Amino acid sequence: MKKKLVVLGTALSLTVGLVGCGQSATETTSTSNQAESQQQTENNEQTLVDFAIGHLPTTGHSLYYIAKEEGFFEEEGLNAIFHPFSNSGEGITAVTAGKLDVGTFGTPAPLTFEEKGAKIVFLGGQMGTGAGVVSKPDLAEDLRDIQNFKGKKIATVKLATGDVVLRGALYDAGIDYEKDLKIIEMNSPADVIVAVKKGEVDAGVVWAPFVEKAKQEGLEIVKYSQEYYENHVCCRIIADETRFDENYTNYVKFLKAIIKAERFEKDEKNKEKVIADIKKYVDVDPQIIEKDIYGGYVDQSADPNKKAILQMRDTMVDIGYLKDDKDISPSIRTEAYKEALDQLLNEEPNDPFYQSLLKRFEENNL
């Protein structure tokens, strides 16, 4: 791993200039102490380990942004370097090529890469649920009955979490999505919204922050994705298997920072700061950020949620996205998250939030 070098050029130049101007002994001592303090700060920053994080600029990846802006990565000795991607495929390829330490690119896409032989591990989470089906208001009520999807045109982005959830719900309802309706695959959720507004399709599947954007565009929520599958996962944190094993300690530190960010986000008194942190990385209206994070339909959690990953994979087999019906439990590495949480509990054993996370971990992963 590379070390981060920070040169405090302006501050040190200022110190040298003052000493050269004939200060008193007291002033010189004070300046000397400042220089030592600055040198100590530089030494501390030099110990930060570079940690490359791939993400999609979305409110669903907010724990990264909060951990960065609130200094939680630095507290754990990591220099978080963000690498934004426009699509999941490119991001996952960067993970498997060793260019990233971690990446968050949905759940269906990494599962597809895993089936094709990619040596990746699932080690944590960012967002669960958070997608929705949108339509024009005059159709929304009718489409709340999933049987009424028959004969309709639906826009989606293939391998998006919401896409898998909707196709899985249709499968469970006995509806053949290849014969009973027409699904039109688009390149982005923005394209989906445009198609719905123009009447080219009857409804479309989007995700945060596009769910709220769709509402601002005059569309209506037919159903949120968790109304089809409760507690389903979306954005899982993945890593190259070898990189994870060889740098395990850094992954524990990384997850500690993410868990701290989750606690910070969940504290209502931090709401304004949280929104400002996310706004630096996601170019949407602050009201959309607030609705996504605090509106109740997006589940922000660093927990790996092994059970939900396995359920998502089963759904992908049911709808024909995956062919190999196998147990991928060995690829879901929950031990780093558990160790990170144990360390935080050891540091703050009476913290009720960390205690609640331990209970959640046991429910979702054991």
Coordinates of N, CA and C in Angstrom, one line a residue, residues 146-281:
I146 N -50.4 -6.6 -8.7 CA -49.3 -7.0 -9.7 C -49.9 -7.8 -10.8
Q147 N -51.1 -8.4 -10.7 CA -51.7 -9.1 -11.8 C -52.0 -8.1 -13.0
N148 N -52.2 -6.9 -12.7 CA -52.5 -5.9 -13.7 C -51.2 -5.5 -14.5
F149 N -50.1 -6.1 -14.2 CA -48.9 -5.8 -15.1 C -49.0 -6.6 -16.4
K150 N -49.9 -7.6 -16.4 CA -50.1 -8.3 -17.7 C -50.5 -7.4 -18.8
G151 N -49.9 -7.5 -19.9 CA -50.2 -6.7 -21.1 C -49.6 -5.3 -21.1
K152 N -48.8 -5.0 -20.1 CA -48.2 -3.7 -20.0 C -46.8 -3.7 -20.5
K153 N -46.3 -2.4 -20.7 CA -44.9 -2.2 -21.1 C -44.2 -1.6 -19.9
I154 N -43.1 -2.2 -19.4 CA -42.4 -1.8 -18.3 C -40.9 -1.5 -18.6
A155 N -40.4 -0.4 -18.2 CA -39.0 0.0 -18.5 C -38.2 -0.4 -17.3
T156 N -37.0 -0.9 -17.5 CA -36.1 -1.2 -16.4 C -34.6 -1.1 -16.9
V157 N -33.7 -1.2 -15.9 CA -32.3 -1.3 -16.2 C -31.9 -2.7 -15.8
K158 N -31.5 -3.5 -16.8 CA -31.2 -4.9 -16.5 C -30.1 -5.1 -15.4
L159 N -30.3 -6.0 -14.5 CA -29.4 -6.3 -13.4 C -29.3 -5.3 -12.3
A160 N -30.2 -4.2 -12.4 CA -30.4 -3.3 -11.3 C -31.1 -4.1 -10.2
T161 N -30.9 -3.8 -9.0 CA -31.6 -4.5 -7.9 C -33.1 -4.5 -8.1
G162 N -33.6 -3.3 -8.4 CA -35.1 -3.2 -8.5 C -35.6 -4.0 -9.7
D163 N -34.8 -4.2 -10.7 CA -35.2 -5.0 -11.9 C -35.3 -6.4 -11.4
V164 N -34.4 -7.0 -10.6 CA -34.5 -8.3 -10.1 C -35.7 -8.5 -9.2
V165 N -35.9 -7.5 -8.3 CA -37.0 -7.6 -7.4 C -38.3 -7.6 -8.1
L166 N -38.5 -6.8 -9.1 CA -39.8 -6.8 -9.8 C -40.0 -8.1 -10.6
R167 N -39.0 -8.5 -11.3 CA -39.1 -9.8 -12.0 C -39.4 -11.0 -11.1
G168 N -38.7 -10.9 -9.9 CA -39.0 -12.0 -8.9 C -40.4 -11.9 -8.4
A169 N -40.9 -10.7 -8.2 CA -42.3 -10.6 -7.7 C -43.3 -11.1 -8.7
L170 N -43.0 -10.8 -10.0 CA -43.8 -11.3 -11.1 C -43.8 -12.8 -11.1
Y171 N -42.6 -13.4 -11.0 CA -42.4 -14.9 -10.9 C -43.2 -15.5 -9.8
D172 N -43.2 -14.9 -8.6 CA -43.9 -15.4 -7.5 C -45.4 -15.3 -7.7
A173 N -45.8 -14.3 -8.5 CA -47.3 -14.1 -8.7 C -47.7 -15.0 -9.9
G174 N -46.9 -15.8 -10.4 CA -47.2 -16.7 -11.6 C -47.3 -16.0 -12.9
I175 N -46.6 -14.9 -13.0 CA -46.7 -14.1 -14.3 C -45.3 -14.3 -15.0
D176 N -45.4 -14.7 -16.3 CA -44.3 -14.9 -17.1 C -43.9 -13.6 -17.7
Y177 N -42.8 -13.0 -17.2 CA -42.4 -11.6 -17.7 C -42.0 -11.6 -19.2
E178 N -41.7 -12.8 -19.7 CA -41.3 -12.8 -21.1 C -42.5 -13.0 -22.1
K179 N -43.6 -13.4 -21.5 CA -44.8 -13.7 -22.4 C -46.0 -12.8 -22.0
D180 N -46.2 -12.5 -20.7 CA -47.4 -11.9 -20.3 C -47.3 -10.3 -20.3
L181 N -46.1 -9.8 -20.5 CA -45.9 -8.3 -20.5 C -44.7 -8.1 -21.3
K182 N -44.4 -6.8 -21.6 CA -43.2 -6.5 -22.4 C -42.3 -5.6 -21.5
I183 N -41.1 -6.1 -21.2 CA -40.1 -5.4 -20.5 C -39.1 -4.8 -21.4
I184 N -38.9 -3.5 -21.3 CA -37.9 -2.8 -22.2 C -36.7 -2.4 -21.3
E185 N -35.6 -2.8 -21.7 CA -34.4 -2.6 -20.9 C -33.7 -1.3 -21.4
M186 N -33.4 -0.4 -20.5 CA -32.8 0.9 -20.8 C -31.5 1.0 -20.2
N187 N -30.8 2.1 -20.5 CA -29.4 2.3 -20.1 C -29.3 2.9 -18.7
S188 N -30.3 3.6 -18.2 CA -30.2 4.4 -17.0 C -31.5 4.6 -16.4
P189 N -31.6 4.9 -15.1 CA -32.9 5.2 -14.5 C -33.5 6.6 -15.0
A190 N -32.6 7.5 -15.4 CA -33.0 8.7 -16.0 C -33.8 8.4 -17.3
D191 N -33.3 7.5 -18.1 CA -34.0 7.1 -19.3 C -35.3 6.5 -19.0
V192 N -35.4 5.7 -17.9 CA -36.6 5.1 -17.5 C -37.7 6.2 -17.2
I193 N -37.3 7.2 -16.5 CA -38.2 8.3 -16.2 C -38.8 9.0 -17.4
V194 N -37.9 9.2 -18.3 CA -38.3 9.9 -19.6 C -39.3 9.0 -20.3
A195 N -39.0 7.7 -20.4 CA -39.9 6.8 -21.2 C -41.3 6.8 -20.5
V196 N -41.3 6.8 -19.2 CA -42.6 6.8 -18.5 C -43.4 8.1 -18.7
K197 N -42.7 9.2 -18.6 CA -43.3 10.5 -18.8 C -43.9 10.7 -20.2
K198 N -43.1 10.2 -21.2 CA -43.6 10.3 -22.6 C -44.7 9.3 -23.0
G199 N -45.0 8.3 -22.1 CA -46.0 7.4 -22.4 C -45.5 6.2 -23.2
E200 N -44.2 6.1 -23.4 CA -43.7 5.0 -24.2 C -43.8 3.7 -23.5
V201 N -43.8 3.8 -22.1 CA -44.1 2.6 -21.3 C -45.1 2.9 -20.3
D202 N -45.7 1.9 -19.6 CA -46.7 2.2 -18.6 C -46.1 2.4 -17.3
A203 N -45.0 1.9 -17.0 CA -44.3 2.1 -15.7 C -42.8 1.8 -15.8
G204 N -42.1 2.1 -14.8 CA -40.6 1.8 -14.9 C -40.1 1.6 -13.5
V205 N -38.9 1.0 -13.5 CA -38.2 0.7 -12.2 C -37.0 1.6 -12.1
V206 N -36.9 2.3 -11.0 CA -35.8 3.2 -10.7 C -35.4 3.0 -9.2
W207 N -34.3 3.7 -8.8 CA -33.8 3.6 -7.5 C -33.3 4.9 -7.0
A208 N -33.0 5.0 -5.7 CA -32.6 6.2 -5.1 C -31.3 6.8 -5.8
P209 N -31.2 8.1 -6.1 CA -32.2 9.1 -5.8 C -33.3 9.3 -6.8
F210 N -33.4 8.4 -7.8 CA -34.3 8.7 -8.9 C -35.8 8.4 -8.6
V211 N -36.0 7.7 -7.5 CA -37.4 7.5 -7.0 C -38.0 8.9 -6.7
E212 N -37.2 9.7 -5.9 CA -37.7 11.0 -5.6 C -37.7 11.9 -6.8
K213 N -36.7 11.8 -7.6 CA -36.7 12.6 -8.8 C -37.9 12.4 -9.7
A214 N -38.3 11.1 -9.8 CA -39.5 10.8 -10.5 C -40.8 11.5 -10.0
K215 N -40.8 11.5 -8.6 CA -42.0 12.2 -8.0 C -41.9 13.7 -8.3
Q216 N -40.7 14.3 -8.3 CA -40.6 15.7 -8.7 C -41.0 15.9 -10.1
E217 N -40.9 14.9 -11.0 CA -41.3 15.0 -12.4 C -42.8 14.7 -12.6
G218 N -43.5 14.5 -11.5 CA -44.9 14.4 -11.7 C -45.4 12.9 -11.7
L219 N -44.5 12.0 -11.5 CA -44.9 10.6 -11.5 C -45.2 10.1 -10.1
E220 N -45.8 9.0 -10.0 CA -46.3 8.5 -8.7 C -45.6 7.1 -8.5
I221 N -45.4 6.8 -7.2 CA -44.9 5.6 -6.8 C -46.0 4.5 -6.8
V222 N -45.8 3.5 -7.6 CA -46.7 2.3 -7.6 C -46.5 1.5 -6.3
K223 N -45.2 1.1 -6.1 CA -44.8 0.4 -4.9 C -43.3 0.6 -4.7
Y224 N -42.9 0.7 -3.5 CA -41.5 0.6 -3.2 C -41.0 -0.8 -3.2
S225 N -39.8 -1.0 -3.5 CA -39.3 -2.4 -3.7 C -39.4 -3.3 -2.5
Q226 N -39.4 -2.7 -1.3 CA -39.5 -3.5 -0.1 C -40.9 -4.0 0.1
E227 N -41.9 -3.4 -0.6 CA -43.3 -3.9 -0.6 C -43.4 -5.2 -1.4
Y228 N -42.4 -5.5 -2.3 CA -42.4 -6.8 -3.0 C -41.5 -7.8 -2.2
Y229 N -40.4 -7.3 -1.7 CA -39.5 -8.2 -0.9 C -39.0 -7.4 0.3
E230 N -39.5 -7.7 1.4 CA -39.1 -7.0 2.6 C -37.6 -7.3 2.9
N231 N -36.9 -6.3 3.3 CA -35.5 -6.4 3.8 C -34.5 -6.9 2.7
H232 N -34.9 -6.7 1.4 CA -34.0 -7.1 0.4 C -32.7 -6.2 0.3
V233 N -31.6 -6.8 -0.1 CA -30.4 -6.0 -0.2 C -30.3 -5.3 -1.5
C234 N -29.5 -4.3 -1.5 CA -29.1 -3.6 -2.8 C -27.6 -3.6 -2.9
C235 N -27.0 -2.5 -2.4 CA -25.6 -2.2 -2.6 C -24.7 -2.9 -1.6
R236 N -24.1 -4.0 -2.1 CA -23.2 -4.8 -1.2 C -21.7 -4.3 -1.5
I237 N -20.9 -4.3 -0.4 CA -19.5 -4.0 -0.6 C -18.7 -5.3 -0.9
I238 N -18.0 -5.2 -2.0 CA -17.2 -6.3 -2.5 C -15.7 -6.0 -2.6
A239 N -14.9 -7.1 -2.6 CA -13.5 -7.0 -2.7 C -12.9 -8.2 -3.5
D240 N -11.8 -8.0 -4.0 CA -11.1 -9.2 -4.6 C -10.7 -10.1 -3.5
E241 N -10.9 -11.4 -3.7 CA -10.7 -12.4 -2.6 C -9.3 -12.4 -2.1
T242 N -8.3 -12.4 -2.9 CA -6.9 -12.4 -2.5 C -6.5 -11.2 -1.8
R243 N -6.9 -10.0 -2.3 CA -6.6 -8.7 -1.7 C -7.2 -8.7 -0.3
F244 N -8.4 -9.2 -0.2 CA -9.1 -9.2 1.1 C -8.3 -10.0 2.1
D245 N -7.9 -11.2 1.7 CA -7.2 -12.1 2.6 C -5.8 -11.5 3.0
E246 N -5.1 -10.9 2.1 CA -3.8 -10.4 2.3 C -3.8 -9.1 3.1
N247 N -4.9 -8.4 3.1 CA -4.9 -7.1 3.8 C -6.1 -7.0 4.8
Y248 N -6.4 -8.1 5.4 CA -7.6 -8.3 6.2 C -7.7 -7.2 7.3
T249 N -6.6 -6.8 7.9 CA -6.7 -5.8 9.0 C -7.2 -4.5 8.5
N250 N -6.8 -4.1 7.3 CA -7.3 -2.9 6.7 C -8.8 -2.9 6.4
Y251 N -9.3 -4.1 6.0 CA -10.7 -4.2 5.8 C -11.5 -4.1 7.1
V252 N -11.0 -4.6 8.2 CA -11.6 -4.4 9.5 C -11.6 -2.9 9.8
K253 N -10.5 -2.2 9.6 CA -10.5 -0.7 9.8 C -11.5 0.0 9.0
F254 N -11.6 -0.4 7.7 CA -12.5 0.2 6.8 C -13.9 0.1 7.3
L255 N -14.3 -1.1 7.7 CA -15.6 -1.4 8.2 C -15.9 -0.7 9.5
K256 N -15.0 -0.5 10.3 CA -15.2 0.3 11.5 C -15.6 1.7 11.2
A257 N -14.9 2.3 10.2 CA -15.2 3.6 9.8 C -16.6 3.7 9.2
I258 N -17.0 2.7 8.4 CA -18.4 2.7 7.8 C -19.4 2.5 8.9
I259 N -19.2 1.7 9.9 CA -20.1 1.6 11.0 C -20.3 2.9 11.8
K260 N -19.1 3.5 12.0 CA -19.2 4.8 12.7 C -20.1 5.8 11.9
A261 N -19.9 5.8 10.6 CA -20.7 6.7 9.7 C -22.2 6.3 9.8
E262 N -22.5 5.1 9.9 CA -23.9 4.6 10.1 C -24.5 5.2 11.4
R263 N -23.7 5.1 12.4 CA -24.2 5.6 13.7 C -24.4 7.2 13.6
F264 N -23.5 7.8 13.0 CA -23.5 9.3 12.8 C -24.8 9.7 12.0
E265 N -25.0 8.9 11.0 CA -26.2 9.2 10.1 C -27.5 9.0 10.8
K266 N -27.6 8.0 11.6 CA -28.8 7.6 12.3 C -29.2 8.6 13.4
D267 N -28.2 9.4 13.9 CA -28.5 10.4 14.9 C -29.1 11.6 14.3
E268 N -30.4 11.9 14.6 CA -31.2 12.9 14.0 C -30.5 14.3 14.2
K269 N -29.8 14.5 15.2 CA -29.2 15.8 15.4 C -28.1 16.1 14.4
N270 N -27.6 15.1 13.7 CA -26.6 15.3 12.6 C -27.2 15.4 11.2
K271 N -28.5 15.5 11.1 CA -29.2 15.5 9.8 C -28.6 16.6 8.9
E272 N -28.5 17.8 9.3 CA -28.0 18.8 8.4 C -26.6 18.6 7.9
K273 N -25.8 18.1 8.8 CA -24.4 17.8 8.5 C -24.3 16.6 7.5
V274 N -25.1 15.6 7.8 CA -25.2 14.4 6.9 C -25.6 14.8 5.5
I275 N -26.6 15.6 5.3 CA -27.1 16.1 4.0 C -26.0 16.8 3.3
A276 N -25.3 17.7 4.1 CA -24.2 18.5 3.5 C -23.0 17.6 3.0
D277 N -22.7 16.5 3.8 CA -21.7 15.6 3.5 C -22.0 14.9 2.2
I278 N -23.2 14.4 2.0 CA -23.6 13.7 0.9 C -23.7 14.6 -0.4
K279 N -24.1 15.8 -0.2 CA -24.3 16.7 -1.3 C -23.0 17.0 -2.0
K280 N -21.9 16.9 -1.3 CA -20.5 17.1 -1.9 C -20.2 16.1 -3.0
Y281 N -20.9 14.9 -2.9 CA -20.6 13.8 -3.8 C -21.8 13.4 -4.8

